[in-house]
Structures are given as structure tokens and as C-alpha cells.
PDB file of C-alpha atoms in Angstrom:
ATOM      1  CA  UNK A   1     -56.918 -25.042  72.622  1.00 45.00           C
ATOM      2  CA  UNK A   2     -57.842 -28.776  73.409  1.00 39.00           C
ATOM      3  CA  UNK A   3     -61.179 -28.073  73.703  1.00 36.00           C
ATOM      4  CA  UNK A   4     -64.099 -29.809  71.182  1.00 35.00           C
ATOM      5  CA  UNK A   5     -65.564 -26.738  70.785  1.00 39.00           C
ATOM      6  CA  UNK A   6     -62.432 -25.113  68.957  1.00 42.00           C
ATOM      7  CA  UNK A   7     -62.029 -25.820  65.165  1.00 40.00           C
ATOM      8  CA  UNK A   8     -58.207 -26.431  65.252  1.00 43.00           C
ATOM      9  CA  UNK A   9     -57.061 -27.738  68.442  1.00 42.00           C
ATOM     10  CA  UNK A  10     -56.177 -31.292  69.768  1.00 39.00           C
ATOM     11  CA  UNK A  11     -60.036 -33.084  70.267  1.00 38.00           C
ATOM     12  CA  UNK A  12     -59.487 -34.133  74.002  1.00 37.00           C
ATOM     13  CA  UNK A  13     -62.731 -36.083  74.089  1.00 38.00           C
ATOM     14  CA  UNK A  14     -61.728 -37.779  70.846  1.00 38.00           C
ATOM     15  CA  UNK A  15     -58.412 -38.442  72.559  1.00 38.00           C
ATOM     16  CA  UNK A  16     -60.032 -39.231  75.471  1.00 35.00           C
ATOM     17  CA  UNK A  17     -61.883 -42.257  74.369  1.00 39.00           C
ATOM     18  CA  UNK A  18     -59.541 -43.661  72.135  1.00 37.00           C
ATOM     19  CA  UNK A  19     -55.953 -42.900  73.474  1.00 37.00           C
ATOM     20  CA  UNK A  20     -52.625 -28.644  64.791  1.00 34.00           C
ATOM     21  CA  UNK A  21     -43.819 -13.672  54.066  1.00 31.00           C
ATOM     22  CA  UNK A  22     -45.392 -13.341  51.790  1.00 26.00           C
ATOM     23  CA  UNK A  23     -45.648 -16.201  48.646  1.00 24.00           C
ATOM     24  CA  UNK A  24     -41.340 -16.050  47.992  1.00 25.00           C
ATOM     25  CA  UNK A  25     -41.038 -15.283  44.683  1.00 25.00           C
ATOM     26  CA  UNK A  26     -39.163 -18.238  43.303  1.00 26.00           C
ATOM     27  CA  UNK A  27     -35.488 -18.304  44.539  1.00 24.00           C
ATOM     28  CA  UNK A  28     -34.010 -19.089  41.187  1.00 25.00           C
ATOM     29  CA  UNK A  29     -32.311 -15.609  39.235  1.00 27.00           C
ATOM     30  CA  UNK A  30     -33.558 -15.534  35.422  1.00 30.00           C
ATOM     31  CA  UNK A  31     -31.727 -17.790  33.406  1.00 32.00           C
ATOM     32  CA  UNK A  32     -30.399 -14.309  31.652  1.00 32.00           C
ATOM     33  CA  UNK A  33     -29.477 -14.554  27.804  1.00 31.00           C
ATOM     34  CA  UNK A  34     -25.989 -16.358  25.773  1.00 31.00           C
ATOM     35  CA  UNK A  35     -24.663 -12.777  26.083  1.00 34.00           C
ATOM     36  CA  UNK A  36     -24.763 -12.877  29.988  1.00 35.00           C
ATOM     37  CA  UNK A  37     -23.974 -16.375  30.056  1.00 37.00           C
ATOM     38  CA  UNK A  38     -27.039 -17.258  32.395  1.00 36.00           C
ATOM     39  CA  UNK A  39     -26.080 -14.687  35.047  1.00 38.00           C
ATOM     40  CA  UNK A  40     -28.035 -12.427  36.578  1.00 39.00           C
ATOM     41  CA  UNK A  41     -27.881  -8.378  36.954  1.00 37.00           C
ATOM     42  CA  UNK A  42     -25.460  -9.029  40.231  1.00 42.00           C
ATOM     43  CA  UNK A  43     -23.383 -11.041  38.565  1.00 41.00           C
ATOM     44  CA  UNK A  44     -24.265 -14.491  40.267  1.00 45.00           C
ATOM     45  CA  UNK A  45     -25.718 -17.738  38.447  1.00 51.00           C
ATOM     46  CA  UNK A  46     -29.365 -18.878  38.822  1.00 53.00           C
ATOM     47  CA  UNK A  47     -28.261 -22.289  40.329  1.00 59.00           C
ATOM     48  CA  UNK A  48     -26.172 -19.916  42.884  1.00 59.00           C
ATOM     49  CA  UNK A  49     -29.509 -18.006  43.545  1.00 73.00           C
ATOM     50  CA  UNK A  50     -31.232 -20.983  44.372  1.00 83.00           C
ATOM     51  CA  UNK A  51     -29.663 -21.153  47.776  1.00 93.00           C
ATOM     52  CA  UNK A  52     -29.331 -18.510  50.735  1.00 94.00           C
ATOM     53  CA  UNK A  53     -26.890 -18.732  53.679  1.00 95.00           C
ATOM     54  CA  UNK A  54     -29.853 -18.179  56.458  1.00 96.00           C
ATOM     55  CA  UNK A  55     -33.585 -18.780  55.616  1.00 97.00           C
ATOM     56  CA  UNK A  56     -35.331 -15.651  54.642  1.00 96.00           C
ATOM     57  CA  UNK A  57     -37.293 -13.619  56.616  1.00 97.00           C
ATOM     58  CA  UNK A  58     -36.021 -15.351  59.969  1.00 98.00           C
ATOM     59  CA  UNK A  59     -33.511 -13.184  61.847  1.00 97.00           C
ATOM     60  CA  UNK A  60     -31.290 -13.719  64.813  1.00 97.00           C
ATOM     61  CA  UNK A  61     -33.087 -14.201  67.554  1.00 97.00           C
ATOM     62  CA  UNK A  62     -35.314 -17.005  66.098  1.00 98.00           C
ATOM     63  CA  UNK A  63     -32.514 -18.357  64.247  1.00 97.00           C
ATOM     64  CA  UNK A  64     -30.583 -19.247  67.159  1.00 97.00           C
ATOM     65  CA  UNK A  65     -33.565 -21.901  68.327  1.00 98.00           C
ATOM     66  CA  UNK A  66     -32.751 -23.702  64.715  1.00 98.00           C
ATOM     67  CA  UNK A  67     -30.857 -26.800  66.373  1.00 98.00           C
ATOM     68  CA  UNK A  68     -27.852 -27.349  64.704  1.00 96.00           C
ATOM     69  CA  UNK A  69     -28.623 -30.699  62.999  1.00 97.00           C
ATOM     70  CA  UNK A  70     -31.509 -29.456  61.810  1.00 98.00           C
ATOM     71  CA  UNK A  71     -32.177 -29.991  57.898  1.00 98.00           C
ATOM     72  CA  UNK A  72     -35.589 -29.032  57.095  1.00 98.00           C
ATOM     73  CA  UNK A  73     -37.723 -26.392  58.320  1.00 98.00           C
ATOM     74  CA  UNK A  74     -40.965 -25.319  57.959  1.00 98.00           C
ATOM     75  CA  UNK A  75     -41.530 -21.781  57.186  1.00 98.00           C
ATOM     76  CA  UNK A  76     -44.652 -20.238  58.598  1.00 98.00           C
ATOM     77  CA  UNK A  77     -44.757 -16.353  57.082  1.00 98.00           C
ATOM     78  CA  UNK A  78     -47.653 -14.654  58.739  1.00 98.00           C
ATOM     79  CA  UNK A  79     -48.621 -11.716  57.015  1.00 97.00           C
ATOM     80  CA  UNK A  80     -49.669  -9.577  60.230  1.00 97.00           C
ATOM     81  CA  UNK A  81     -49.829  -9.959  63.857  1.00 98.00           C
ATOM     82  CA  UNK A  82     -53.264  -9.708  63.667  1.00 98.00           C
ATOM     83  CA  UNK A  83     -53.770 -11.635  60.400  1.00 98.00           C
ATOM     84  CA  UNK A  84     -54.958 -15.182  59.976  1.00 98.00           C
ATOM     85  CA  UNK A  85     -53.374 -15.182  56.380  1.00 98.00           C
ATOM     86  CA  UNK A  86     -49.957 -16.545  55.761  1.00 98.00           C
ATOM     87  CA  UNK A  87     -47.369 -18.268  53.238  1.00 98.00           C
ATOM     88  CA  UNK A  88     -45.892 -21.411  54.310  1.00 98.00           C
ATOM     89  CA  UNK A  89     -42.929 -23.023  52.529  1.00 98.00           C
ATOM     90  CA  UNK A  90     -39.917 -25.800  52.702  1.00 98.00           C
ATOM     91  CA  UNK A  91     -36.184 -25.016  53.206  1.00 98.00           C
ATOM     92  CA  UNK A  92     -33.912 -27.952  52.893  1.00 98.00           C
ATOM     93  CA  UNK A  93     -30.474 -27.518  54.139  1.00 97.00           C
ATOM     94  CA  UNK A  94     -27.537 -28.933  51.490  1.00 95.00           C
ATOM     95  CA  UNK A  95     -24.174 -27.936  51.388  1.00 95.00           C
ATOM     96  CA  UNK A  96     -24.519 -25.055  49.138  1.00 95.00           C
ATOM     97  CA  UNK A  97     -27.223 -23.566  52.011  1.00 96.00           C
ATOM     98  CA  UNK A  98     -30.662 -23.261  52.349  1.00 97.00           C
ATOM     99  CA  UNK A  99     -32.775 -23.908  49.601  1.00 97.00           C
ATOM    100  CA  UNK A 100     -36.398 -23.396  49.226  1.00 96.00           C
ATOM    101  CA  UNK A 101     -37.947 -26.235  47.935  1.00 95.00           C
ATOM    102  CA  UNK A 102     -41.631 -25.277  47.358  1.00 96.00           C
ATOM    103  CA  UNK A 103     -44.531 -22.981  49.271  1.00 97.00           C
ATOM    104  CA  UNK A 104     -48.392 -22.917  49.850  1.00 98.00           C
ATOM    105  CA  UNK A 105     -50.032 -20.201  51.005  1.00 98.00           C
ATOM    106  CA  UNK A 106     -51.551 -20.838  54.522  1.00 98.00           C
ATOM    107  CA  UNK A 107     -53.967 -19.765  57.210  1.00 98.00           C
ATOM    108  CA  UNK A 108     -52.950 -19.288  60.950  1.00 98.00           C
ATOM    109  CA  UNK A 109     -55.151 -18.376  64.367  1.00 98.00           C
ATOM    110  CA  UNK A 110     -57.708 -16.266  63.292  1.00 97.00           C
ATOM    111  CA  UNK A 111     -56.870 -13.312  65.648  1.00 98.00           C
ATOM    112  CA  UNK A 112     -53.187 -13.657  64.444  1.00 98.00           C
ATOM    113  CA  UNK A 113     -50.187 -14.619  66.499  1.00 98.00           C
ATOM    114  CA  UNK A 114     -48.936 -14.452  70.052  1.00 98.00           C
ATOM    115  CA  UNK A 115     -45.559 -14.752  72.062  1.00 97.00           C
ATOM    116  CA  UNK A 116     -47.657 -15.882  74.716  1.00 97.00           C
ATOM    117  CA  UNK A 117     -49.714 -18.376  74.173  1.00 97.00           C
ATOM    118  CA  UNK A 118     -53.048 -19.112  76.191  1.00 96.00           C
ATOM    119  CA  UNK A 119     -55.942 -21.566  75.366  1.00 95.00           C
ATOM    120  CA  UNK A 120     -59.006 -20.393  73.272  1.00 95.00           C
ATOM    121  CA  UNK A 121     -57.237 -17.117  72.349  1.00 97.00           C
ATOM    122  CA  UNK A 122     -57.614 -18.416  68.616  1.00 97.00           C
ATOM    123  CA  UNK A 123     -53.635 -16.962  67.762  1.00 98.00           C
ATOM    124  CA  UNK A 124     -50.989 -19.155  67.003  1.00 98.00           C
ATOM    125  CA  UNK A 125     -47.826 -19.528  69.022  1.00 98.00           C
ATOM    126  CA  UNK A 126     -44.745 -17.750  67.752  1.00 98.00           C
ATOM    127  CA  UNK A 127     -41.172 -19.977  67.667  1.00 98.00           C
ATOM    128  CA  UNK A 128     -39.173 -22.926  66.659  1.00 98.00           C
ATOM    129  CA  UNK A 129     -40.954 -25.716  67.496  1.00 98.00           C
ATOM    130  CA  UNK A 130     -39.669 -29.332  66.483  1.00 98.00           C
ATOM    131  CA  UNK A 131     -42.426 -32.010  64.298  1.00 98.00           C
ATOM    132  CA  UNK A 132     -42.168 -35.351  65.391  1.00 97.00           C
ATOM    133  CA  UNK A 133     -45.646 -36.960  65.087  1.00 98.00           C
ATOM    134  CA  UNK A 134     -48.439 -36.936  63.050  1.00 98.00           C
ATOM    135  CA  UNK A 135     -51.222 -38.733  61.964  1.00 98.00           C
ATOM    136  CA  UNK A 136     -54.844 -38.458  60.694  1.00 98.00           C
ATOM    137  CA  UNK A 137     -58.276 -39.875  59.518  1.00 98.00           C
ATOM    138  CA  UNK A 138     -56.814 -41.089  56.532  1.00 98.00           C
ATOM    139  CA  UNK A 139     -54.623 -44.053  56.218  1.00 98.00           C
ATOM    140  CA  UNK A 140     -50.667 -43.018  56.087  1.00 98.00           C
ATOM    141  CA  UNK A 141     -49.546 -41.684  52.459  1.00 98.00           C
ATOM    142  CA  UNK A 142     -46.276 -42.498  52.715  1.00 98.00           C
ATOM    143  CA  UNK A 143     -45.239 -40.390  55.906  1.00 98.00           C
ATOM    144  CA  UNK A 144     -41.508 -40.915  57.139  1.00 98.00           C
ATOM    145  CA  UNK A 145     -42.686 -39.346  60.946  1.00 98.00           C
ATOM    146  CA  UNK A 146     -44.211 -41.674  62.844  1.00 98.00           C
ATOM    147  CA  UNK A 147     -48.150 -41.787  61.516  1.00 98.00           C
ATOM    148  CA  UNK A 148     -51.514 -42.924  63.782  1.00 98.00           C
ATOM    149  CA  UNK A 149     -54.267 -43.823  61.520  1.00 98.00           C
ATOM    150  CA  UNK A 150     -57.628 -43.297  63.862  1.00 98.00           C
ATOM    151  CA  UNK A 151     -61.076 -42.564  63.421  1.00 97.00           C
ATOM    152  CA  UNK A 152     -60.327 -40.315  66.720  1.00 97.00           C
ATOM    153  CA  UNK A 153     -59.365 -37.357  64.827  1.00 98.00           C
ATOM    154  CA  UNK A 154     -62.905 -37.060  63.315  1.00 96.00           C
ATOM    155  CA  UNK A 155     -64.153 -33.643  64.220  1.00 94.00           C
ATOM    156  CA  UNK A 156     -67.704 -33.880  65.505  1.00 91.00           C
ATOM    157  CA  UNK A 157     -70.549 -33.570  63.167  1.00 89.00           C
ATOM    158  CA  UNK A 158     -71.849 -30.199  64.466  1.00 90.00           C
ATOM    159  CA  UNK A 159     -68.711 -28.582  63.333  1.00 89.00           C
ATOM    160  CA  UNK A 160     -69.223 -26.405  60.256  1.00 89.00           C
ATOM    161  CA  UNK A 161     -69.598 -28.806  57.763  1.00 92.00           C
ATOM    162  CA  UNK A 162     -66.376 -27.026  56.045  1.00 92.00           C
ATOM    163  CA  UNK A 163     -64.289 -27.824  58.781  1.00 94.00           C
ATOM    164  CA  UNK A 164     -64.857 -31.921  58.875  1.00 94.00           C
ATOM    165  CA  UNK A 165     -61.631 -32.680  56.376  1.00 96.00           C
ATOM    166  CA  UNK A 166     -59.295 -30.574  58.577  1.00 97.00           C
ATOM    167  CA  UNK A 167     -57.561 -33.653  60.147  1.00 98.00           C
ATOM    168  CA  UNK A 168     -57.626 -36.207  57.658  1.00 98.00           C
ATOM    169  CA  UNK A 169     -53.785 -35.451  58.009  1.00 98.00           C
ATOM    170  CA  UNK A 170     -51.677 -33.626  60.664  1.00 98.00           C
ATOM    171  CA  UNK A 171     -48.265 -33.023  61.963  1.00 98.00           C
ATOM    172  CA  UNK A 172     -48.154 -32.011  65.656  1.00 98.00           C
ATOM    173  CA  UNK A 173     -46.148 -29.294  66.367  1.00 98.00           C
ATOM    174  CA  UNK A 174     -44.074 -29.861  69.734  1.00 98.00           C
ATOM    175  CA  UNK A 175     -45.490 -26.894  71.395  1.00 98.00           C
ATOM    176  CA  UNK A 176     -46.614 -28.206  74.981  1.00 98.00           C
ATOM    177  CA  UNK A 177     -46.817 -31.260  74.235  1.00 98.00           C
ATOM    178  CA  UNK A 178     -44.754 -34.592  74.763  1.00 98.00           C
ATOM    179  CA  UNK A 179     -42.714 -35.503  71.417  1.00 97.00           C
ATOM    180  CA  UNK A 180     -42.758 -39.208  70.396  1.00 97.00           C
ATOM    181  CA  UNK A 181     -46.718 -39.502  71.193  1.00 98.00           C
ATOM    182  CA  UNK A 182     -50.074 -39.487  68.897  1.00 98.00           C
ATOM    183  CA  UNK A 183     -50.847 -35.635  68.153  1.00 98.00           C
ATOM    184  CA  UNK A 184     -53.808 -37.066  70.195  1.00 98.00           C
ATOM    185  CA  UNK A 185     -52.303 -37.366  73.349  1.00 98.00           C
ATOM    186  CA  UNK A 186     -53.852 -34.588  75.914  1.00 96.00           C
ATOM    187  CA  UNK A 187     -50.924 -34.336  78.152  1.00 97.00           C
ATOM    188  CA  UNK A 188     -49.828 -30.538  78.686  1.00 97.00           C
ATOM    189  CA  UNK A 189     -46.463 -30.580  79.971  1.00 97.00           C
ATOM    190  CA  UNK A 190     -46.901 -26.600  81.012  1.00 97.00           C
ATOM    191  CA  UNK A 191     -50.120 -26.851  81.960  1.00 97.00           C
ATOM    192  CA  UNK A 192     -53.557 -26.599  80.002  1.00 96.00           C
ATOM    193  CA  UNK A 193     -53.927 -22.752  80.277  1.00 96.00           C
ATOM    194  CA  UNK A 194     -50.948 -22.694  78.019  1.00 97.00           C
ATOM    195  CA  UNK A 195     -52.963 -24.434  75.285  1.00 96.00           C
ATOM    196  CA  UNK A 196     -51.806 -27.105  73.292  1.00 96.00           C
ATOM    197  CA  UNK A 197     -52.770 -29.314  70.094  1.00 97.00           C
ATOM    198  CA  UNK A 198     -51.609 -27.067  67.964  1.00 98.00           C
ATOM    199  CA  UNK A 199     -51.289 -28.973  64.402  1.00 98.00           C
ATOM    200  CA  UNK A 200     -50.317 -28.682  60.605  1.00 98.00           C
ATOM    201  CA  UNK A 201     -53.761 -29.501  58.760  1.00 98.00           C
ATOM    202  CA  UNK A 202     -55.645 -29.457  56.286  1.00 98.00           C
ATOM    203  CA  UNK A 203     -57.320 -26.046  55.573  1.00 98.00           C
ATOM    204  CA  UNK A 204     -60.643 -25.352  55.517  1.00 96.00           C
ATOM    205  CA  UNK A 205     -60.757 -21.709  53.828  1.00 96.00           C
ATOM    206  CA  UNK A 206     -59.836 -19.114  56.552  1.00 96.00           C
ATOM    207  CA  UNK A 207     -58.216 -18.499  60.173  1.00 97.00           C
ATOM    208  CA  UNK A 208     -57.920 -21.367  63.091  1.00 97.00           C
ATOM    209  CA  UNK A 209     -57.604 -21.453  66.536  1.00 96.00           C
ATOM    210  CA  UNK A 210     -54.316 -21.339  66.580  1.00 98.00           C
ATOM    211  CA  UNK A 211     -53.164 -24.229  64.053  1.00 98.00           C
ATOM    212  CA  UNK A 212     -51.147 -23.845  60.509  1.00 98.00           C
ATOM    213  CA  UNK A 213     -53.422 -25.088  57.601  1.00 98.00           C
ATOM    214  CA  UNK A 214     -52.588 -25.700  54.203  1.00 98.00           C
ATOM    215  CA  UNK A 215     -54.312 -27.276  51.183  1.00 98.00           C
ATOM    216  CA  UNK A 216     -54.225 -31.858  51.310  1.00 98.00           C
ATOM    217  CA  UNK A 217     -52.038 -32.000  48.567  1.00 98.00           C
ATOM    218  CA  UNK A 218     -49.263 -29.622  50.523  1.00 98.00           C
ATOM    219  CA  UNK A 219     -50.100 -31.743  53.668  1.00 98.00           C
ATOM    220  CA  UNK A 220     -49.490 -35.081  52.264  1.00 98.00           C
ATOM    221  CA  UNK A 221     -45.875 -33.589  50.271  1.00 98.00           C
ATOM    222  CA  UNK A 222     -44.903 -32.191  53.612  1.00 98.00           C
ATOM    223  CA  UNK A 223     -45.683 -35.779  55.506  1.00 98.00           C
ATOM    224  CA  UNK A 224     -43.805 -37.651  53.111  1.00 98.00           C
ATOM    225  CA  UNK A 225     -40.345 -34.980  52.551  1.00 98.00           C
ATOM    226  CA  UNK A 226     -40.053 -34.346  56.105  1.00 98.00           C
ATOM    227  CA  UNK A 227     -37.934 -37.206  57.538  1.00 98.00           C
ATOM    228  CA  UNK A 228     -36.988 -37.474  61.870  1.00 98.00           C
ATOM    229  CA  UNK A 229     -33.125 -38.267  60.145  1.00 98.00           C
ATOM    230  CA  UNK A 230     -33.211 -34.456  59.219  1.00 98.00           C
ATOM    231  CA  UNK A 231     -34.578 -33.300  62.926  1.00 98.00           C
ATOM    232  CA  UNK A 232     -37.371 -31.369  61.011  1.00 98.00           C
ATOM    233  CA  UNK A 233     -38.785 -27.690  62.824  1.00 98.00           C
ATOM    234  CA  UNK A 234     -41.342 -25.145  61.956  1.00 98.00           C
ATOM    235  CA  UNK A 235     -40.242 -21.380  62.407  1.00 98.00           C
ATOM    236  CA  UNK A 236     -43.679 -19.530  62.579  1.00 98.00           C
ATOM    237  CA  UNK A 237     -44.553 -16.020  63.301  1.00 98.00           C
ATOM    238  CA  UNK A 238     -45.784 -12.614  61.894  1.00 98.00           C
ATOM    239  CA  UNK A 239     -43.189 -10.767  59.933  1.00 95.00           C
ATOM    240  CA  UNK A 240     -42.272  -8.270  62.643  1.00 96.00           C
ATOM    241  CA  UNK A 241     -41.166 -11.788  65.094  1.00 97.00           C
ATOM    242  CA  UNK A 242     -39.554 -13.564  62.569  1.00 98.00           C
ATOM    243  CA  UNK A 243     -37.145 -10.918  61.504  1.00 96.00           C
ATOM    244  CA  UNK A 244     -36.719 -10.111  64.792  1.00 92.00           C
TER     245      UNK A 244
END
């Protein structure tokens, strides 16, 4: 991915010269009637419904890369491997469990997803990844991660003009890159055959090349719930990985 020429992927030049389920129904039971006294069919409350013990759709093996002090994660429900559509919503973790907070639905890499990862093979990466940075053309809204404001994230004018809003906000996701930098920086820990730049953005409509996009009012919610305190992560995946 780092490459101009891709729609989604970290600008390197830009960085260069200056230094990416299904819709859950909602969680909550129907309040039920005075002769149920607000329970549902299985017996349990609607505030009891509102919270789940694991995060839906996610199953073991993905699971397991949660970290422990995790408290929010980022949902990414891809609706097939080799679909760009997805769902992507908000679990916050309280003492009653995970609760899902709100959803958007979402586009992914336009050929789908991948376990393995290359440059330019427009899927996104499947995991737990950790969001640390992020940043964007426009000025901060309020974000609690650490924010660059720069002109750098500008994508070049002969980009479809549909694509040119795309990074007025992002949040990096720590795939093969270094955490605690811009979601400019070019630096490819693994090497750049194993991509990189892979964002949260704005969306522009349909697939990426490899990045999660969302509409700007989802973006700038997500920049100013998710919080470093609460060691925020994306899950993302087709349905087949994530319930793996």
C-alpha cells in the first residue's frame, strides 16, 4: 500500500516531503409490556440485553489477541472474503460486559480481506491491531489519540475527484507500522512488501486498497470516544475469520 497511486494507503511522497457482520440489530431486548414487566421472551431485561460477555461475531482465536486492558474495540464485520462491504461498530467494555455503543456501515479493500497481507493487493489485513495515532487535513475535532493536523495528507489532485475528502481524518491502524508516530510516517517495520498505511477514513462510496472507511460524522465520533487510557483495538475480518 504506500504507494500515491493507491486510493487508501499511507501517501509516502506526501510523507516524504513533509515528515488507513452485518448492521447488529440493536442490542437492547424490547422493552416488552406491564404484564411482562419489561422482560423479554427469555426471560432477561432489556438493560441486561444491552451487554454480552464476548463481542459478537469474534471467536476464540481472534479473541485471544484482545489485550487484557483493553476497553474499546473497533469492530470491523466484513460481509465476505471477497467483499469490499462491511459494518463497523463500537464495543465499550463496563463491568456488566461488552456493550455496543453505536455502528456505521463501512467499506474495506476492494478485493476483500487477507491473512496475508502484501502491498497493492487492494484487501485489507485480517486481526487485532491496536489505534494509537491519527490525524488528518482537517484541524483536530476534539480527538483524545494523539492528532497531526497537515496539509500532507492531501491526496493528489488526479485522484478521482470522489476520493479527495478521504483523509480529512484518520486513525492509523498499527499494522506494520511504528505506534506513537504520524499515520504519515513511511517506516515498515516488516518490510514494504508487507504493505502498510492502512487507515480508518473517511469513505468515499465503495471498496479501498486495503483501508476501513466510514462516513465523517462516524470518523470524527470514533476520534473523539476512543481514548489511549482504554488501550483502544480494531478486530477486522470477513465473517468466516472473525468467528474463527
Amino acid at each position: 500500500m504506500g504507494a500515491m497511486r493507491t486510493a487508501c494507503c499511507m501517501v509516502r511522497r506526501a510523507a516524504a516531503a513533509t515528515a488507513g457482520l452485518i448492521l447488529l440489530a440493536g442490542c437492547g431486548a424490547s422493552g416488552g409490556s406491564a404484564k411482562d414487566n419489561g422482560k423479554g421472551s427469555g426471560g432477561r431485561t432489556a438493560e441486561a440485553s444491552r451487554y454480552t460477555e464476548n463481542i459478537p461475531g469474534v471467536g476464540a482465536k481472534l479473541r485471544s489477541r484482545i489485550p487484557g486492558d483493553t476497553r474499546q474495540v473497533v469492530a470491523v464485520y466484513g460481509k465476505g472474503a471477497d467483499s469490499a462491504d462491511a459494518t463497523l461498530a463500537l464495543y465499550t467494555k463496563t463491568a456488566k460486559g461488552w456493550e455496543r455503543t453505536v455502528a456505521w456501515p463501512a467499506h474495506n479493500g476492494r478485493k476483500g480481506w487477507t491473512t496475508d497481507h502484501h502491498e497493492d493487493d487492494m484487501r485489507s489485513p485480517v486481526g487485532v491491531f491496536s489505534l494509537s495515532d491519527a490525524g488528518g487535513v482537517l484541524p483536530d475535532p476534539g480527538a483524545k489519540l494523539p492528532y497531526t493536523h497537515s496539509s500532507a495528507f492531501t491526496p493528489p489532485t488526479y485522484w478521482g475527484k470522489r476520493t479527495w475528502h478521504d483523509f480529512d481524518h484518520v486513525i492509523a491502524v498499527d499494522y506494520n507500522r511504528v505506534k506513537g508516530t504520524t499515520p504519515l510516517d513511511p517506516t515498515r517495520p516488516q518490510g514494504q512488501k508487507k504493505g502498510g498505511g492502512i487507515w480508518l477514513h473517511l469513505d468515499h462510496g465503495n471498496g479501498t486498497s486495503g483501508c476501513v472507511s466510514i462516513s465523517k460524522a462516524g470518523m470524527v465520533s470514533l476520534l473523539r470516544t476512543l481514548d489511549p487510557r482504554q488501550h483502544p483495538v480494531v478486530v477486522m475480518g470477513d465473517t468466516a475469520h472473525l468467528t474463527d
